[in-house]
Each structure stands twice: as structure tokens, then as C-alpha cells.
Amino acid sequence: MHRTIKLLLCSLMSALCVGVTLSAYAVDPGSPAPQIRLPGRAGDVDLAALKGRVVFVDFWASWCVPCRHSFPWMNEMQAKYGPRGFQIVAVNVDANRPDADAFLAKVPAQFTIAFDSQGATPRAYGVKGMPTSVLIGADGRVVYRHVGFRDDDRPGLEAAIAAAMAKAGL
């Protein structure tokens, strides 16, 4: 009898943990993307103003080594797909803006940069690691989500962008 109760309790706890884990990612593919309105380098960055475009939201920090490698790739993607309706919005999560500015001086960005020193936006997007990228379709729904960045990730990430662009007719 005790063994049966233990098994039931373990099963119940596992189910609860899975439920908590699944609900922590409110930005799974198909779900509406949480709104972003943050200060940027050239004024406010407002995700709602980009509706109708395919948007690649990238969460990054100055201390993130893979972020140093993702920025040149994102510059390439912005140059390649930007004229057709694609926009990268990179959200910095550093507590101190000078840390982000120092990073950007060394690793330039030719795409939109926003700053969230309070961390509200990465919480809304369920960010668990740096960098985390979320691809948003022209309809404002999440298409794809990716954590980390390695050179091997480039083809798959670009394929996701190209597919989202094609689906949107861009």
C-alpha cells in the first residue's frame, strides 16, 4: 500500500513539474509573441510597429561569448533579408548600459538594439540561456525558438527565417 501511495505521489509531482515547465515557456511556436516596448539606441523599440514583418528577437548580454559570434551572422541576415521585410531586434539584458555599449563598440550591430536592464522582457519570453532567439512571423505569432549559438546553428536558423519569409509572402 505504501509503495502504491509513493508511486502515485511521484507521478503527481512529475505531472505538476511538467505543467510548470511547459507553462514557463509562454512563447512556444504558434503562441502570440509578448509585446516589446523598450528604449533603444535610436528611440523606443516597439514590436507592435513591426507587425507585418518577420522579426528575429535575440536576447543577449555583454558577458555572453556565443553572442560575440552571433552578431556578425545577424548582421548578414539583416542585410540579406531586411530589404524584403525582415527585422532583427536584439534585446540587451545587462544591468549596466555601459557594459552593453562597450560590447557594441567591439562587436557592431547593423540591426535594432533595445535595452532591458530590469529583465521584464526576457521573463515574458521565458529566456533560460544566452543568447535566446525567437522568430516571430508577420502575423505576430512565434514561429521558432532557439537557445545558444554555434556556427553549426547558422543553416538551420537561416532556413527558419527563409521559411517564415516565404510563408508571409515577403
JSON list of N, CA and C in Angstrom, two decimals, residues 55-110:
[
{"chain": "A", "resi": 55, "resn": "VAL", "atom": "N", "xyz": [10.18, 39.02, -37.65]},
{"chain": "A", "resi": 55, "resn": "VAL", "atom": "CA", "xyz": [11.09, 39.62, -36.66]},
{"chain": "A", "resi": 55, "resn": "VAL", "atom": "C", "xyz": [11.85, 38.52, -35.92]},
{"chain": "A", "resi": 56, "resn": "PHE", "atom": "N", "xyz": [13.14, 38.71, -35.81]},
{"chain": "A", "resi": 56, "resn": "PHE", "atom": "CA", "xyz": [14.03, 37.81, -35.08]},
{"chain": "A", "resi": 56, "resn": "PHE", "atom": "C", "xyz": [14.42, 38.54, -33.81]},
{"chain": "A", "resi": 57, "resn": "VAL", "atom": "N", "xyz": [13.85, 38.15, -32.68]},
{"chain": "A", "resi": 57, "resn": "VAL", "atom": "CA", "xyz": [14.17, 38.79, -31.40]},
{"chain": "A", "resi": 57, "resn": "VAL", "atom": "C", "xyz": [15.28, 37.97, -30.75]},
{"chain": "A", "resi": 58, "resn": "ASP", "atom": "N", "xyz": [16.39, 38.63, -30.46]},
{"chain": "A", "resi": 58, "resn": "ASP", "atom": "CA", "xyz": [17.55, 37.96, -29.88]},
{"chain": "A", "resi": 58, "resn": "ASP", "atom": "C", "xyz": [17.87, 38.59, -28.53]},
{"chain": "A", "resi": 59, "resn": "PHE", "atom": "N", "xyz": [17.91, 37.77, -27.49]},
{"chain": "A", "resi": 59, "resn": "PHE", "atom": "CA", "xyz": [18.26, 38.24, -26.16]},
{"chain": "A", "resi": 59, "resn": "PHE", "atom": "C", "xyz": [19.75, 37.97, -25.94]},
{"chain": "A", "resi": 60, "resn": "TRP", "atom": "N", "xyz": [20.49, 39.01, -25.54]},
{"chain": "A", "resi": 60, "resn": "TRP", "atom": "CA", "xyz": [21.94, 38.90, -25.42]},
{"chain": "A", "resi": 60, "resn": "TRP", "atom": "C", "xyz": [22.46, 39.69, -24.23]},
{"chain": "A", "resi": 61, "resn": "ALA", "atom": "N", "xyz": [23.70, 39.39, -23.86]},
{"chain": "A", "resi": 61, "resn": "ALA", "atom": "CA", "xyz": [24.37, 40.10, -22.76]},
{"chain": "A", "resi": 61, "resn": "ALA", "atom": "C", "xyz": [25.84, 40.31, -23.13]},
{"chain": "A", "resi": 62, "resn": "SER", "atom": "N", "xyz": [26.44, 41.31, -22.55]},
{"chain": "A", "resi": 62, "resn": "SER", "atom": "CA", "xyz": [27.83, 41.65, -22.87]},
{"chain": "A", "resi": 62, "resn": "SER", "atom": "C", "xyz": [28.81, 40.55, -22.48]},
{"chain": "A", "resi": 63, "resn": "TRP", "atom": "N", "xyz": [28.47, 39.78, -21.48]},
{"chain": "A", "resi": 63, "resn": "TRP", "atom": "CA", "xyz": [29.35, 38.71, -20.99]},
{"chain": "A", "resi": 63, "resn": "TRP", "atom": "C", "xyz": [29.19, 37.41, -21.75]},
{"chain": "A", "resi": 64, "resn": "CYS", "atom": "N", "xyz": [28.28, 37.35, -22.68]},
{"chain": "A", "resi": 64, "resn": "CYS", "atom": "CA", "xyz": [27.93, 36.13, -23.42]},
{"chain": "A", "resi": 64, "resn": "CYS", "atom": "C", "xyz": [28.89, 35.91, -24.59]},
{"chain": "A", "resi": 65, "resn": "VAL", "atom": "N", "xyz": [29.72, 34.89, -24.49]},
{"chain": "A", "resi": 65, "resn": "VAL", "atom": "CA", "xyz": [30.69, 34.59, -25.54]},
{"chain": "A", "resi": 65, "resn": "VAL", "atom": "C", "xyz": [30.00, 34.20, -26.85]},
{"chain": "A", "resi": 66, "resn": "PRO", "atom": "N", "xyz": [29.00, 33.31, -26.85]},
{"chain": "A", "resi": 66, "resn": "PRO", "atom": "CA", "xyz": [28.33, 32.99, -28.12]},
{"chain": "A", "resi": 66, "resn": "PRO", "atom": "C", "xyz": [27.68, 34.21, -28.78]},
{"chain": "A", "resi": 67, "resn": "CYS", "atom": "N", "xyz": [27.30, 35.21, -27.98]},
{"chain": "A", "resi": 67, "resn": "CYS", "atom": "CA", "xyz": [26.71, 36.43, -28.55]},
{"chain": "A", "resi": 67, "resn": "CYS", "atom": "C", "xyz": [27.71, 37.15, -29.45]},
{"chain": "A", "resi": 68, "resn": "ARG", "atom": "N", "xyz": [28.98, 37.11, -29.10]},
{"chain": "A", "resi": 68, "resn": "ARG", "atom": "CA", "xyz": [30.02, 37.73, -29.93]},
{"chain": "A", "resi": 68, "resn": "ARG", "atom": "C", "xyz": [30.06, 37.10, -31.31]},
{"chain": "A", "resi": 69, "resn": "HIS", "atom": "N", "xyz": [29.73, 35.82, -31.38]},
{"chain": "A", "resi": 69, "resn": "HIS", "atom": "CA", "xyz": [29.74, 35.11, -32.66]},
{"chain": "A", "resi": 69, "resn": "HIS", "atom": "C", "xyz": [28.43, 35.27, -33.42]},
{"chain": "A", "resi": 70, "resn": "SER", "atom": "N", "xyz": [27.33, 35.49, -32.69]},
{"chain": "A", "resi": 70, "resn": "SER", "atom": "CA", "xyz": [26.04, 35.60, -33.36]},
{"chain": "A", "resi": 70, "resn": "SER", "atom": "C", "xyz": [25.84, 36.96, -34.03]},
{"chain": "A", "resi": 71, "resn": "PHE", "atom": "N", "xyz": [26.47, 38.01, -33.50]},
{"chain": "A", "resi": 71, "resn": "PHE", "atom": "CA", "xyz": [26.25, 39.35, -34.05]},
{"chain": "A", "resi": 71, "resn": "PHE", "atom": "C", "xyz": [26.69, 39.47, -35.51]},
{"chain": "A", "resi": 72, "resn": "PRO", "atom": "N", "xyz": [27.87, 38.99, -35.92]},
{"chain": "A", "resi": 72, "resn": "PRO", "atom": "CA", "xyz": [28.21, 39.07, -37.35]},
{"chain": "A", "resi": 72, "resn": "PRO", "atom": "C", "xyz": [27.21, 38.32, -38.23]},
{"chain": "A", "resi": 73, "resn": "TRP", "atom": "N", "xyz": [26.75, 37.15, -37.76]},
{"chain": "A", "resi": 73, "resn": "TRP", "atom": "CA", "xyz": [25.75, 36.40, -38.52]},
{"chain": "A", "resi": 73, "resn": "TRP", "atom": "C", "xyz": [24.45, 37.20, -38.61]},
{"chain": "A", "resi": 74, "resn": "MET", "atom": "N", "xyz": [24.02, 37.80, -37.49]},
{"chain": "A", "resi": 74, "resn": "MET", "atom": "CA", "xyz": [22.78, 38.59, -37.54]},
{"chain": "A", "resi": 74, "resn": "MET", "atom": "C", "xyz": [22.94, 39.79, -38.47]},
{"chain": "A", "resi": 75, "resn": "ASN", "atom": "N", "xyz": [24.12, 40.41, -38.52]},
{"chain": "A", "resi": 75, "resn": "ASN", "atom": "CA", "xyz": [24.36, 41.49, -39.49]},
{"chain": "A", "resi": 75, "resn": "ASN", "atom": "C", "xyz": [24.15, 40.99, -40.92]},
{"chain": "A", "resi": 76, "resn": "GLU", "atom": "N", "xyz": [24.66, 39.78, -41.21]},
{"chain": "A", "resi": 76, "resn": "GLU", "atom": "CA", "xyz": [24.47, 39.18, -42.54]},
{"chain": "A", "resi": 76, "resn": "GLU", "atom": "C", "xyz": [23.00, 38.95, -42.84]},
{"chain": "A", "resi": 77, "resn": "MET", "atom": "N", "xyz": [22.27, 38.41, -41.87]},
{"chain": "A", "resi": 77, "resn": "MET", "atom": "CA", "xyz": [20.85, 38.12, -42.08]},
{"chain": "A", "resi": 77, "resn": "MET", "atom": "C", "xyz": [20.05, 39.40, -42.28]},
{"chain": "A", "resi": 78, "resn": "GLN", "atom": "N", "xyz": [20.37, 40.44, -41.51]},
{"chain": "A", "resi": 78, "resn": "GLN", "atom": "CA", "xyz": [19.67, 41.71, -41.65]},
{"chain": "A", "resi": 78, "resn": "GLN", "atom": "C", "xyz": [19.91, 42.30, -43.04]},
{"chain": "A", "resi": 79, "resn": "ALA", "atom": "N", "xyz": [21.17, 42.23, -43.50]},
{"chain": "A", "resi": 79, "resn": "ALA", "atom": "CA", "xyz": [21.50, 42.75, -44.83]},
{"chain": "A", "resi": 79, "resn": "ALA", "atom": "C", "xyz": [20.81, 41.94, -45.93]},
{"chain": "A", "resi": 80, "resn": "LYS", "atom": "N", "xyz": [20.77, 40.64, -45.77]},
{"chain": "A", "resi": 80, "resn": "LYS", "atom": "CA", "xyz": [20.21, 39.75, -46.80]},
{"chain": "A", "resi": 80, "resn": "LYS", "atom": "C", "xyz": [18.68, 39.82, -46.88]},
{"chain": "A", "resi": 81, "resn": "TYR", "atom": "N", "xyz": [18.01, 39.77, -45.72]},
{"chain": "A", "resi": 81, "resn": "TYR", "atom": "CA", "xyz": [16.55, 39.68, -45.70]},
{"chain": "A", "resi": 81, "resn": "TYR", "atom": "C", "xyz": [15.84, 40.99, -45.33]},
{"chain": "A", "resi": 82, "resn": "GLY", "atom": "N", "xyz": [16.57, 41.94, -44.77]},
{"chain": "A", "resi": 82, "resn": "GLY", "atom": "CA", "xyz": [15.96, 43.20, -44.36]},
{"chain": "A", "resi": 82, "resn": "GLY", "atom": "C", "xyz": [15.18, 43.92, -45.44]},
{"chain": "A", "resi": 83, "resn": "PRO", "atom": "N", "xyz": [15.74, 44.04, -46.64]},
{"chain": "A", "resi": 83, "resn": "PRO", "atom": "CA", "xyz": [15.01, 44.74, -47.70]},
{"chain": "A", "resi": 83, "resn": "PRO", "atom": "C", "xyz": [13.69, 44.08, -48.09]},
{"chain": "A", "resi": 84, "resn": "ARG", "atom": "N", "xyz": [13.50, 42.81, -47.71]},
{"chain": "A", "resi": 84, "resn": "ARG", "atom": "CA", "xyz": [12.27, 42.09, -48.05]},
{"chain": "A", "resi": 84, "resn": "ARG", "atom": "C", "xyz": [11.25, 42.07, -46.91]},
{"chain": "A", "resi": 85, "resn": "GLY", "atom": "N", "xyz": [11.56, 42.71, -45.77]},
{"chain": "A", "resi": 85, "resn": "GLY", "atom": "CA", "xyz": [10.59, 42.76, -44.67]},
{"chain": "A", "resi": 85, "resn": "GLY", "atom": "C", "xyz": [10.99, 41.99, -43.44]},
{"chain": "A", "resi": 86, "resn": "PHE", "atom": "N", "xyz": [12.28, 41.84, -43.22]},
{"chain": "A", "resi": 86, "resn": "PHE", "atom": "CA", "xyz": [12.81, 41.14, -42.05]},
{"chain": "A", "resi": 86, "resn": "PHE", "atom": "C", "xyz": [13.48, 42.14, -41.13]},
{"chain": "A", "resi": 87, "resn": "GLN", "atom": "N", "xyz": [13.30, 41.95, -39.82]},
{"chain": "A", "resi": 87, "resn": "GLN", "atom": "CA", "xyz": [13.93, 42.86, -38.86]},
{"chain": "A", "resi": 87, "resn": "GLN", "atom": "C", "xyz": [14.45, 42.09, -37.67]},
{"chain": "A", "resi": 88, "resn": "ILE", "atom": "N", "xyz": [15.71, 42.35, -37.32]},
{"chain": "A", "resi": 88, "resn": "ILE", "atom": "CA", "xyz": [16.28, 41.79, -36.10]},
{"chain": "A", "resi": 88, "resn": "ILE", "atom": "C", "xyz": [16.16, 42.83, -35.00]},
{"chain": "A", "resi": 89, "resn": "VAL", "atom": "N", "xyz": [15.68, 42.40, -33.84]},
{"chain": "A", "resi": 89, "resn": "VAL", "atom": "CA", "xyz": [15.63, 43.24, -32.64]},
{"chain": "A", "resi": 89, "resn": "VAL", "atom": "C", "xyz": [16.41, 42.48, -31.57]},
{"chain": "A", "resi": 90, "resn": "ALA", "atom": "N", "xyz": [17.56, 43.02, -31.20]},
{"chain": "A", "resi": 90, "resn": "ALA", "atom": "CA", "xyz": [18.41, 42.38, -30.20]},
{"chain": "A", "resi": 90, "resn": "ALA", "atom": "C", "xyz": [18.22, 43.10, -28.87]},
{"chain": "A", "resi": 91, "resn": "VAL", "atom": "N", "xyz": [17.73, 42.36, -27.88]},
{"chain": "A", "resi": 91, "resn": "VAL", "atom": "CA", "xyz": [17.41, 42.94, -26.57]},
{"chain": "A", "resi": 91, "resn": "VAL", "atom": "C", "xyz": [18.55, 42.63, -25.60]},
{"chain": "A", "resi": 92, "resn": "ASN", "atom": "N", "xyz": [19.22, 43.68, -25.16]},
{"chain": "A", "resi": 92, "resn": "ASN", "atom": "CA", "xyz": [20.30, 43.52, -24.19]},
{"chain": "A", "resi": 92, "resn": "ASN", "atom": "C", "xyz": [19.72, 43.43, -22.79]},
{"chain": "A", "resi": 93, "resn": "VAL", "atom": "N", "xyz": [20.27, 42.50, -21.99]},
{"chain": "A", "resi": 93, "resn": "VAL", "atom": "CA", "xyz": [19.75, 42.27, -20.65]},
{"chain": "A", "resi": 93, "resn": "VAL", "atom": "C", "xyz": [20.74, 42.67, -19.55]},
{"chain": "A", "resi": 94, "resn": "ASP", "atom": "N", "xyz": [21.82, 43.36, -19.91]},
{"chain": "A", "resi": 94, "resn": "ASP", "atom": "CA", "xyz": [22.79, 43.79, -18.90]},
{"chain": "A", "resi": 94, "resn": "ASP", "atom": "C", "xyz": [22.15, 44.78, -17.93]},
{"chain": "A", "resi": 95, "resn": "ALA", "atom": "N", "xyz": [22.53, 44.70, -16.68]},
{"chain": "A", "resi": 95, "resn": "ALA", "atom": "CA", "xyz": [22.04, 45.65, -15.67]},
{"chain": "A", "resi": 95, "resn": "ALA", "atom": "C", "xyz": [22.65, 47.03, -15.88]},
{"chain": "A", "resi": 96, "resn": "ASN", "atom": "N", "xyz": [23.86, 47.08, -16.44]},
{"chain": "A", "resi": 96, "resn": "ASN", "atom": "CA", "xyz": [24.56, 48.35, -16.65]},
{"chain": "A", "resi": 96, "resn": "ASN", "atom": "C", "xyz": [24.72, 48.62, -18.14]},
{"chain": "A", "resi": 97, "resn": "ARG", "atom": "N", "xyz": [24.13, 49.69, -18.61]},
{"chain": "A", "resi": 97, "resn": "ARG", "atom": "CA", "xyz": [24.18, 50.06, -20.02]},
{"chain": "A", "resi": 97, "resn": "ARG", "atom": "C", "xyz": [25.61, 50.23, -20.53]},
{"chain": "A", "resi": 98, "resn": "PRO", "atom": "N", "xyz": [26.55, 50.77, -19.74]},
{"chain": "A", "resi": 98, "resn": "PRO", "atom": "CA", "xyz": [27.93, 50.89, -20.25]},
{"chain": "A", "resi": 98, "resn": "PRO", "atom": "C", "xyz": [28.54, 49.55, -20.65]},
{"chain": "A", "resi": 99, "resn": "ASP", "atom": "N", "xyz": [28.16, 48.45, -20.01]},
{"chain": "A", "resi": 99, "resn": "ASP", "atom": "CA", "xyz": [28.66, 47.14, -20.40]},
{"chain": "A", "resi": 99, "resn": "ASP", "atom": "C", "xyz": [28.18, 46.79, -21.81]},
{"chain": "A", "resi": 100, "resn": "ALA", "atom": "N", "xyz": [26.92, 47.07, -22.09]},
{"chain": "A", "resi": 100, "resn": "ALA", "atom": "CA", "xyz": [26.37, 46.82, -23.42]},
{"chain": "A", "resi": 100, "resn": "ALA", "atom": "C", "xyz": [27.03, 47.72, -24.45]},
{"chain": "A", "resi": 101, "resn": "ASP", "atom": "N", "xyz": [27.22, 48.98, -24.11]},
{"chain": "A", "resi": 101, "resn": "ASP", "atom": "CA", "xyz": [27.86, 49.92, -25.04]},
{"chain": "A", "resi": 101, "resn": "ASP", "atom": "C", "xyz": [29.29, 49.50, -25.38]},
{"chain": "A", "resi": 102, "resn": "ALA", "atom": "N", "xyz": [30.02, 49.00, -24.40]},
{"chain": "A", "resi": 102, "resn": "ALA", "atom": "CA", "xyz": [31.39, 48.52, -24.63]},
{"chain": "A", "resi": 102, "resn": "ALA", "atom": "C", "xyz": [31.38, 47.31, -25.57]},
{"chain": "A", "resi": 103, "resn": "PHE", "atom": "N", "xyz": [30.45, 46.41, -25.38]},
{"chain": "A", "resi": 103, "resn": "PHE", "atom": "CA", "xyz": [30.31, 45.25, -26.27]},
{"chain": "A", "resi": 103, "resn": "PHE", "atom": "C", "xyz": [30.04, 45.72, -27.69]},
{"chain": "A", "resi": 104, "resn": "LEU", "atom": "N", "xyz": [29.08, 46.65, -27.85]},
{"chain": "A", "resi": 104, "resn": "LEU", "atom": "CA", "xyz": [28.69, 47.12, -29.18]},
{"chain": "A", "resi": 104, "resn": "LEU", "atom": "C", "xyz": [29.81, 47.89, -29.87]},
{"chain": "A", "resi": 105, "resn": "ALA", "atom": "N", "xyz": [30.71, 48.51, -29.08]},
{"chain": "A", "resi": 105, "resn": "ALA", "atom": "CA", "xyz": [31.86, 49.20, -29.68]},
{"chain": "A", "resi": 105, "resn": "ALA", "atom": "C", "xyz": [32.82, 48.19, -30.31]},
{"chain": "A", "resi": 106, "resn": "LYS", "atom": "N", "xyz": [32.90, 47.00, -29.73]},
{"chain": "A", "resi": 106, "resn": "LYS", "atom": "CA", "xyz": [33.78, 45.95, -30.25]},
{"chain": "A", "resi": 106, "resn": "LYS", "atom": "C", "xyz": [33.10, 45.07, -31.29]},
{"chain": "A", "resi": 107, "resn": "VAL", "atom": "N", "xyz": [31.81, 44.86, -31.11]},
{"chain": "A", "resi": 107, "resn": "VAL", "atom": "CA", "xyz": [31.04, 43.97, -31.98]},
{"chain": "A", "resi": 107, "resn": "VAL", "atom": "C", "xyz": [29.84, 44.77, -32.50]},
{"chain": "A", "resi": 108, "resn": "PRO", "atom": "N", "xyz": [30.03, 45.50, -33.59]},
{"chain": "A", "resi": 108, "resn": "PRO", "atom": "CA", "xyz": [28.97, 46.38, -34.08]},
{"chain": "A", "resi": 108, "resn": "PRO", "atom": "C", "xyz": [27.73, 45.62, -34.54]},
{"chain": "A", "resi": 109, "resn": "ALA", "atom": "N", "xyz": [26.59, 46.30, -34.45]},
{"chain": "A", "resi": 109, "resn": "ALA", "atom": "CA", "xyz": [25.31, 45.72, -34.87]},
{"chain": "A", "resi": 109, "resn": "ALA", "atom": "C", "xyz": [24.68, 46.63, -35.92]},
{"chain": "A", "resi": 110, "resn": "GLN", "atom": "N", "xyz": [24.31, 46.05, -37.05]},
{"chain": "A", "resi": 110, "resn": "GLN", "atom": "CA", "xyz": [23.59, 46.79, -38.08]},
{"chain": "A", "resi": 110, "resn": "GLN", "atom": "C", "xyz": [22.12, 46.38, -38.07]}
]
